[in-house]
Amino acid sequence: MKVPISWLKEYVNITVPIPALAERMTLAGLEVSGIDYIGVEPPTGAGQAAKGKSQRVPWDRERIWVGQILEVRPHPNADRLTLATVEFGHGAPLTVVTGAPNIRPGEKGQKVPFAQVGAKLIDGHYDDGRLLTLKAGKIRGVASEGMVCSEKELGLSDDHEGILILPDDAPVSVPLADYLGDVVLEVEITPNMARCMSIIGIAREVAALTGQKLRLAEPAMQAAGAPIAGQVAIEIPDSDLCNRYSATLIRGVTIGPSPFWLRHRLRLAGMRPISNVVDVTNYVMWEWGQPLHAFDYDKLAERAGGRAPIIIIRRARAGEKMTTLDGVARDLTTDMLLITDTAGPIAVAGVMGGAETEVTEQTRNILLESANFHNINNRRTSQALRLPSEASQRFGRGVPAGMTIPAATRATELMRVLASGVIAQGYADAYPVPQETSVVEITPGQVERILGMKVSAERITAILESLEFRVEKVAPEVLRCTVPWQRLDVSIAADLIEEVARVIGYDQIPTTLFDDTLPPQRRNLDLEAEERIRDILIGCGLQDTIAYSLVGQDTNHRLLAALNDPDSGYTAPGVIPCLLPPAACIRLANPLTPEHDTMRTSLAPSALMILRDNLRFRDRIAQFEIGRVYWPRENQLLPDEPRHLCLVLTGPRESLSWHGGSGEMTDFYDLKGIVEALLSRLGIADARFAATTHPAFGPRVARLTINGVDAGILGELHPQVRAAFDLPAQRVSLAEFALAPFLAAFNRPQTVTPLSAFPAVREDLAFIVDEGVTAEKVLAVMRAAGGDLLRAVELFDLYRGAPIPAGRKSLAYRLTYQADDRTLSADAVERLRNRIVKRVQQELGAELRG
Amino acid sequence: MTEDLHQLAAEAEATLHAAKDSAALEAWRVRYFGRKGVLSDVMARLSTISREERPAYGKAANEFRQTLDAAFAARQEVLRQAELAEALAAEGVDVTLPGRPVSLGRMHPSHRTLREIYAIFAEMGFQVYDAPDVETDENNFQLLNMPPGHPARDMWDTFYTTTPGVILRTHTSPGQIRVMRQYCPEPIRVILPGMCYRYEQVTARSEMMFHQVEALAVGHNITMADLKGVVISFARKMYGEGRKVRFRCSHFPFTEPSAEVDMDCIICGGQGCRVCKYTGWLEIMGCGMVHPVVLRNGGYDPDVYSGFAFGMGVERPAMLKYRINDIRYFFANDARFLEQFV
């Protein structure tokens, strides 16, 4: 909301410098986000908000004046130029050459802004706001000793059609900056401060904050016309949406442009002047916060068949339509409130007027509406019709019903003065649901309990009274506060406490650090474990990533690209990776883009997209994400949001370096190694990898089970899935796990085994087994046979090829034997070895390799 | 005879000195100490010598052997040292060549920032509480004192799901309701981190998804002065001692009184710059005393309990701290961005 200080000053004395005022307002909840200095110099040092924003030029107080044209003569050498002699009170009148079409030879007496040589102005010939310094010179052979200025040259508007003609009472010889200079505050209004979407509302706050009195007289109008009664009637069938509708009638107006002061103010406030009647409605809305609407009364009378129009405020009927004054035919719904007459809709209440009854240049008689509409209904209607406006911004946040008459009176009187109308006596005023008066009690104890600061009953009373609350002391420490009618935001004691706090200033509240019981301290083990896992994986050389939770709805489909019928591969929640069909996912009703319209059910697709993007810059990628997936639950409104872990590896095992390296690419076993490291660091002993199949993966794929619970899947991606994600033809290893099974083991007590004092015996054994015999099986048999004395088994070689027969493979192990209580004798070792070899041979059809 | 031995010893020492490597040294050893070597000869001669001369010759022969032994050992050590020195000299490297690369992982800047925040609040007794991303309209708005159609709802551009009444949380505040309902009537001191979502065009300055951290304290005796204390303490630990912090009245439907917290701009030190929009201040969080309606919705009697809450972004502080000029970097996961974090 733009607030010209000159306008504000009509209602309150400004006793502090503008930057200090802005700061005070900001701290009290009226954030001043910008200060625009119009023609006047910003103060130095303070007012930082003004810097960088304002491109305006201060009007030189020594060179730019209010002048008066004494004479206008034709230019001897140019038809389109004239010579204007201007009196400006600081030396003899000077003559300037001007091309302005709005002063013509023979005219005189106009008040104009006059700039002397040396003044800095905006160059009217350009649109980039560049400045020029006025020089003496000859234009077509005639000396020009200054300039009469357009609005554009002064930085007031883009109007460069003619020079700015000032009001007749403008004081000649006064610096223009003193006469027309202003400061405009840009104030951000929070929803609870709706009352401050008006000059008077802000003036009331400024008065309370600076210890001044609001200067506000009850508006009055000179009504000389016939009484309004009988000329219009008002009916409100839907009084739940309109609790008051007031109207006045002004006859015989002349529609024309508004005077300079009004147009100037509207422009400073950011509005566009249109015509005197419309400008007055906007002006009074800005001043009072009450939106107004002017109807062409004769059109209403015509629609009523010549009888007195009846204004009916009701909801739209099914299928009802109307054309609003922007020329658009609107389809109305039955929850929209309309202003109608006996012939149908004439306005969408508080949103936009109808085209048919709009005020035009021909309008003679005005019916002025000043009404009150239900804020939520109004907001919904303006949103549904996509018609945000200054009016609906105010109605949507709530306007007090007590405002209709003062605002109507102020506007009606202005129309009489500016459009020379005759006001019908009285008001048409239907007020079926009177505004309730709120009364709230408060004690200094409550204030202290919330603010942590003692404030006396007297101080509370003074603050609230400065904001026009009526305060009575009903018991020694109890203040009964009657909320002023213009405040719709105060209904409980907490609201009053905020009023007290913000007027005192939040900076006056002390700073403490709890004087209260410490709540039971609970560890968040899930979070701790997650962070631990993050640290371990980073330690393993993986990059931590965060992908969007939102993906495109075809995303899961791409992970099933290897299937003839990808749709057949969709799974249900609980399966990892969870690939739900689009319709089964959580989907947005209002996505920003189709790439982000579905909550992801698996981390894998987002990880692959990150991979694809980064392969443009890197050939080796190792990354992970710990994030949520979103699984709809049957018969529950909200989805399950389990945390998952996704790991991805691709590219060379070793980074490029002068040391050479193997040049080998990472594969399944690199990924598995990381997973094993993670399991080991988390102290998870019971973890099993089992071969599996999955359409997203090629043949190298396994499921991981932790403590008997399925944790997820790891493997090398299927080539067709790689292609579906635009990945190059190289191995991509990916794992997705649920985090929960990893967390179950976290923070378990851990014990250490004592070190044996007796020597260990190491020996190597190699077995030849069938391809189908897994390493896990061989290990299990050796462990079972070796018992406690077999302390460690390390597989150090896997060999296929001659002399090993096809279909068989050789596995070479280093075994460590050790006892805690004795040195193992050669005999004991031999017995142990024989037992192990025999069991492996018998149970797995193995052959000991010599 | 003994003079001969002296001369022999002198000769031996001279030839030993001439041995410049282990092969020459070995040849010398064979020549003097070998089975048919010089020493052997010298010793053998003892039996051919007359009884009278034998003691003197024997002594001289022993001295001769000792001289040779000592000289040999010394020479052997010299050559060993020389050879080691030579071998080591060949081991020299260009120490400026890069070492063998170790694969490095790095933490995402949002997670780094979250951890800092966790740590600061843990010191003040705040625990971390989790709440879901997909929320009900009821928790996100209604129970936070924003009934349907409430004008303040415009402050949050919301993503709606196709299920009526289910949205993506626009802020972490709905977690307040969840934590209060879980712990009532215990006192509460928690932070609620999490991902939030807004229906906003993605630009360098705004994202549709971002982290927030909410803090909530509820007890018998929690005041706005405590709120100020905690917030100032947090700001100084997060952004540096001596930071200026101001509280400015604002509005959130779920707090009353409400405030926004500004900190002197860490880019320009309060002088005014583009980042602080020439105000000298940076907004770091919104906060306030928990609204009585919200306390009641959480199960706490507002006449007995009071509380404060505040909410702040995570990516914004990270942007300030690391001078990141584009919020889109956070979730684009560009390796060139992520690898910059130490």
mmCIF file of C-alpha atoms in Angstrom, chain A residues 499-670:
data_model
loop_
_atom_site.group_PDB
_atom_site.id
_atom_site.type_symbol
_atom_site.label_atom_id
_atom_site.label_comp_id
_atom_site.label_asym_id
_atom_site.label_seq_id
_atom_site.Cartn_x
_atom_site.Cartn_y
_atom_site.Cartn_z
ATOM 1 C CA GLU A 499 -1.109 -4.465 20.842
ATOM 2 C CA VAL A 500 0.628 -3.639 24.113
ATOM 3 C CA ALA A 501 3.873 -5.294 23.043
ATOM 4 C CA ARG A 502 4.116 -3.664 19.665
ATOM 5 C CA VAL A 503 3.350 -0.169 20.902
ATOM 6 C CA ILE A 504 5.909 -0.524 23.691
ATOM 7 C CA GLY A 505 8.251 -2.015 21.101
ATOM 8 C CA TYR A 506 9.488 -5.609 20.970
ATOM 9 C CA ASP A 507 12.959 -4.260 21.615
ATOM 10 C CA GLN A 508 11.867 -3.330 25.131
ATOM 11 C CA ILE A 509 11.044 -6.947 26.017
ATOM 12 C CA PRO A 510 13.897 -8.491 28.007
ATOM 13 C CA THR A 511 15.970 -11.438 26.843
ATOM 14 C CA THR A 512 15.931 -14.602 28.984
ATOM 15 C CA LEU A 513 16.705 -18.274 28.486
ATOM 16 C CA PHE A 514 13.905 -20.349 30.034
ATOM 17 C CA ASP A 515 12.811 -20.416 33.605
ATOM 18 C CA ASP A 516 10.849 -23.616 33.134
ATOM 19 C CA THR A 517 11.055 -27.360 33.594
ATOM 20 C CA LEU A 518 13.326 -29.103 31.114
ATOM 21 C CA PRO A 519 11.119 -31.542 29.206
ATOM 22 C CA PRO A 520 12.005 -35.242 29.231
ATOM 23 C CA GLN A 521 15.006 -35.571 26.925
ATOM 24 C CA ARG A 522 14.501 -38.227 24.303
ATOM 25 C CA ARG A 523 17.057 -39.260 21.743
ATOM 26 C CA ASN A 524 15.934 -39.392 18.164
ATOM 27 C CA LEU A 525 17.708 -42.613 17.285
ATOM 28 C CA ASP A 526 16.291 -42.710 13.780
ATOM 29 C CA LEU A 527 17.852 -39.355 13.039
ATOM 30 C CA GLU A 528 21.120 -40.264 14.709
ATOM 31 C CA ALA A 529 21.298 -43.473 12.713
ATOM 32 C CA GLU A 530 20.466 -41.666 9.499
ATOM 33 C CA GLU A 531 23.235 -39.170 10.122
ATOM 34 C CA ARG A 532 25.622 -42.000 11.007
ATOM 35 C CA ILE A 533 24.802 -43.752 7.751
ATOM 36 C CA ARG A 534 25.350 -40.500 5.907
ATOM 37 C CA ASP A 535 28.786 -40.132 7.488
ATOM 38 C CA ILE A 536 29.752 -43.729 6.708
ATOM 39 C CA LEU A 537 28.738 -43.447 3.078
ATOM 40 C CA ILE A 538 30.528 -40.127 2.680
ATOM 41 C CA GLY A 539 33.549 -41.854 4.196
ATOM 42 C CA CYS A 540 33.179 -44.548 1.533
ATOM 43 C CA GLY A 541 33.573 -41.798 -1.072
ATOM 44 C CA LEU A 542 29.941 -41.284 -1.999
ATOM 45 C CA GLN A 543 28.395 -37.872 -2.638
ATOM 46 C CA ASP A 544 25.344 -36.917 -0.568
ATOM 47 C CA THR A 545 22.448 -35.710 -2.761
ATOM 48 C CA ILE A 546 18.881 -34.453 -2.328
ATOM 49 C CA ALA A 547 16.459 -34.910 -5.217
ATOM 50 C CA TYR A 548 12.981 -33.466 -5.633
ATOM 51 C CA SER A 549 10.298 -35.489 -3.890
ATOM 52 C CA LEU A 550 8.154 -34.752 -6.914
ATOM 53 C CA VAL A 551 8.702 -36.646 -10.145
ATOM 54 C CA GLY A 552 6.841 -37.027 -13.418
ATOM 55 C CA GLN A 553 4.115 -39.612 -13.552
ATOM 56 C CA ASP A 554 5.922 -41.652 -16.230
ATOM 57 C CA THR A 555 8.988 -42.007 -14.009
ATOM 58 C CA ASN A 556 8.248 -45.445 -12.581
ATOM 59 C CA HIS A 557 7.329 -46.656 -16.026
ATOM 60 C CA ARG A 558 10.859 -45.948 -17.223
ATOM 61 C CA LEU A 559 12.317 -48.306 -14.650
ATOM 62 C CA LEU A 560 10.202 -51.043 -16.246
ATOM 63 C CA ALA A 561 11.334 -50.297 -19.795
ATOM 64 C CA ALA A 562 12.931 -53.729 -20.162
ATOM 65 C CA LEU A 563 9.573 -55.490 -19.997
ATOM 66 C CA ASN A 564 7.549 -56.200 -23.118
ATOM 67 C CA ASP A 565 4.593 -54.844 -21.255
ATOM 68 C CA PRO A 566 5.972 -52.364 -18.740
ATOM 69 C CA ASP A 567 2.555 -51.917 -17.170
ATOM 70 C CA SER A 568 2.729 -55.508 -15.996
ATOM 71 C CA GLY A 569 5.723 -54.669 -13.810
ATOM 72 C CA TYR A 570 4.058 -52.249 -11.443
ATOM 73 C CA THR A 571 4.221 -53.269 -7.825
ATOM 74 C CA ALA A 572 2.457 -52.467 -4.613
ATOM 75 C CA PRO A 573 3.624 -50.364 -1.679
ATOM 76 C CA GLY A 574 6.069 -52.269 0.520
ATOM 77 C CA VAL A 575 8.016 -53.812 -2.338
ATOM 78 C CA ILE A 576 11.403 -52.246 -3.028
ATOM 79 C CA PRO A 577 11.734 -50.622 -5.428
ATOM 80 C CA CYS A 578 8.104 -49.629 -5.179
ATOM 81 C CA LEU A 579 6.916 -48.882 -8.698
ATOM 82 C CA LEU A 580 3.282 -47.889 -8.522
ATOM 83 C CA PRO A 581 1.216 -47.066 -11.573
ATOM 84 C CA PRO A 582 0.592 -43.304 -11.865
ATOM 85 C CA ALA A 583 -2.993 -43.548 -10.701
ATOM 86 C CA ALA A 584 -1.940 -45.234 -7.478
ATOM 87 C CA CYS A 585 0.608 -42.539 -6.543
ATOM 88 C CA ILE A 586 0.031 -39.362 -4.556
ATOM 89 C CA ARG A 587 -0.537 -36.818 -7.308
ATOM 90 C CA LEU A 588 -0.815 -33.065 -7.351
ATOM 91 C CA ALA A 589 -4.038 -31.414 -8.375
ATOM 92 C CA ASN A 590 -2.137 -28.253 -9.327
ATOM 93 C CA PRO A 591 1.341 -29.236 -10.494
ATOM 94 C CA LEU A 592 3.733 -26.540 -11.671
ATOM 95 C CA THR A 593 5.108 -28.778 -14.414
ATOM 96 C CA PRO A 594 4.425 -32.338 -15.608
ATOM 97 C CA GLU A 595 7.979 -33.259 -14.556
ATOM 98 C CA HIS A 596 6.973 -32.682 -10.944
ATOM 99 C CA ASP A 597 3.405 -33.812 -10.507
ATOM 100 C CA THR A 598 3.732 -37.076 -8.555
ATOM 101 C CA MET A 599 5.207 -37.902 -5.155
ATOM 102 C CA ARG A 600 7.952 -40.450 -5.727
ATOM 103 C CA THR A 601 7.469 -44.031 -4.603
ATOM 104 C CA SER A 602 11.099 -45.015 -5.159
ATOM 105 C CA LEU A 603 14.371 -43.128 -4.933
ATOM 106 C CA ALA A 604 15.862 -44.973 -7.889
ATOM 107 C CA PRO A 605 14.449 -42.903 -10.761
ATOM 108 C CA SER A 606 15.515 -39.558 -9.276
ATOM 109 C CA ALA A 607 18.984 -40.944 -8.610
ATOM 110 C CA LEU A 608 19.294 -42.047 -12.228
ATOM 111 C CA MET A 609 18.267 -38.612 -13.438
ATOM 112 C CA ILE A 610 20.946 -37.005 -11.278
ATOM 113 C CA LEU A 611 23.405 -39.533 -12.657
ATOM 114 C CA ARG A 612 22.442 -38.715 -16.219
ATOM 115 C CA ASP A 613 22.921 -34.990 -15.635
ATOM 116 C CA ASN A 614 26.269 -35.395 -13.939
ATOM 117 C CA LEU A 615 27.668 -37.762 -16.556
ATOM 118 C CA ARG A 616 27.932 -34.678 -18.731
ATOM 119 C CA PHE A 617 30.690 -33.418 -16.436
ATOM 120 C CA ARG A 618 32.130 -36.493 -14.733
ATOM 121 C CA ASP A 619 32.978 -40.015 -15.918
ATOM 122 C CA ARG A 620 33.027 -41.556 -12.450
ATOM 123 C CA ILE A 621 30.047 -41.136 -10.185
ATOM 124 C CA ALA A 622 29.357 -42.479 -6.728
ATOM 125 C CA GLN A 623 26.374 -40.924 -5.015
ATOM 126 C CA PHE A 624 23.673 -41.655 -2.502
ATOM 127 C CA GLU A 625 20.489 -40.179 -1.162
ATOM 128 C CA ILE A 626 18.627 -40.773 2.039
ATOM 129 C CA GLY A 627 15.106 -39.533 1.481
ATOM 130 C CA ARG A 628 11.456 -40.233 1.831
ATOM 131 C CA VAL A 629 9.241 -42.194 -0.513
ATOM 132 C CA TYR A 630 5.489 -41.786 -0.437
ATOM 133 C CA TRP A 631 3.318 -44.863 -0.358
ATOM 134 C CA PRO A 632 -0.444 -44.526 -0.262
ATOM 135 C CA ARG A 633 -2.083 -46.619 2.433
ATOM 136 C CA GLU A 634 -5.433 -48.222 2.164
ATOM 137 C CA ASN A 635 -8.161 -46.592 4.190
ATOM 138 C CA GLN A 636 -5.832 -43.872 5.368
ATOM 139 C CA LEU A 637 -5.856 -40.260 4.294
ATOM 140 C CA LEU A 638 -2.102 -39.796 4.481
ATOM 141 C CA PRO A 639 0.563 -41.974 2.895
ATOM 142 C CA ASP A 640 3.304 -43.896 4.591
ATOM 143 C CA GLU A 641 6.578 -41.961 4.244
ATOM 144 C CA PRO A 642 9.368 -44.453 4.892
ATOM 145 C CA ARG A 643 12.926 -43.271 4.550
ATOM 146 C CA HIS A 644 14.951 -45.007 1.918
ATOM 147 C CA LEU A 645 18.583 -45.175 0.936
ATOM 148 C CA CYS A 646 19.654 -45.212 -2.667
ATOM 149 C CA LEU A 647 23.223 -45.806 -3.838
ATOM 150 C CA VAL A 648 24.478 -45.413 -7.387
ATOM 151 C CA LEU A 649 27.884 -46.176 -8.880
ATOM 152 C CA THR A 650 29.165 -45.949 -12.406
ATOM 153 C CA GLY A 651 32.403 -45.354 -14.286
ATOM 154 C CA PRO A 652 36.013 -46.306 -13.598
ATOM 155 C CA ARG A 653 36.842 -47.776 -10.213
ATOM 156 C CA GLU A 654 39.809 -45.471 -9.881
ATOM 157 C CA SER A 655 39.870 -41.840 -10.874
ATOM 158 C CA LEU A 656 42.076 -40.857 -13.752
ATOM 159 C CA SER A 657 45.616 -40.346 -12.496
ATOM 160 C CA TRP A 658 49.259 -40.623 -13.516
ATOM 161 C CA HIS A 659 49.541 -43.657 -11.276
ATOM 162 C CA GLY A 660 47.779 -45.629 -13.963
ATOM 163 C CA GLY A 661 45.409 -47.957 -12.178
ATOM 164 C CA SER A 662 43.585 -50.912 -13.555
ATOM 165 C CA GLY A 663 41.218 -48.956 -15.779
ATOM 166 C CA GLU A 664 38.477 -51.308 -14.643
ATOM 167 C CA MET A 665 34.894 -50.143 -14.322
ATOM 168 C CA THR A 666 32.888 -50.388 -11.132
ATOM 169 C CA ASP A 667 30.408 -53.216 -11.003
ATOM 170 C CA PHE A 668 28.080 -55.092 -8.717
ATOM 171 C CA TYR A 669 30.879 -56.033 -6.319
ATOM 172 C CA ASP A 670 31.987 -52.426 -5.808
#
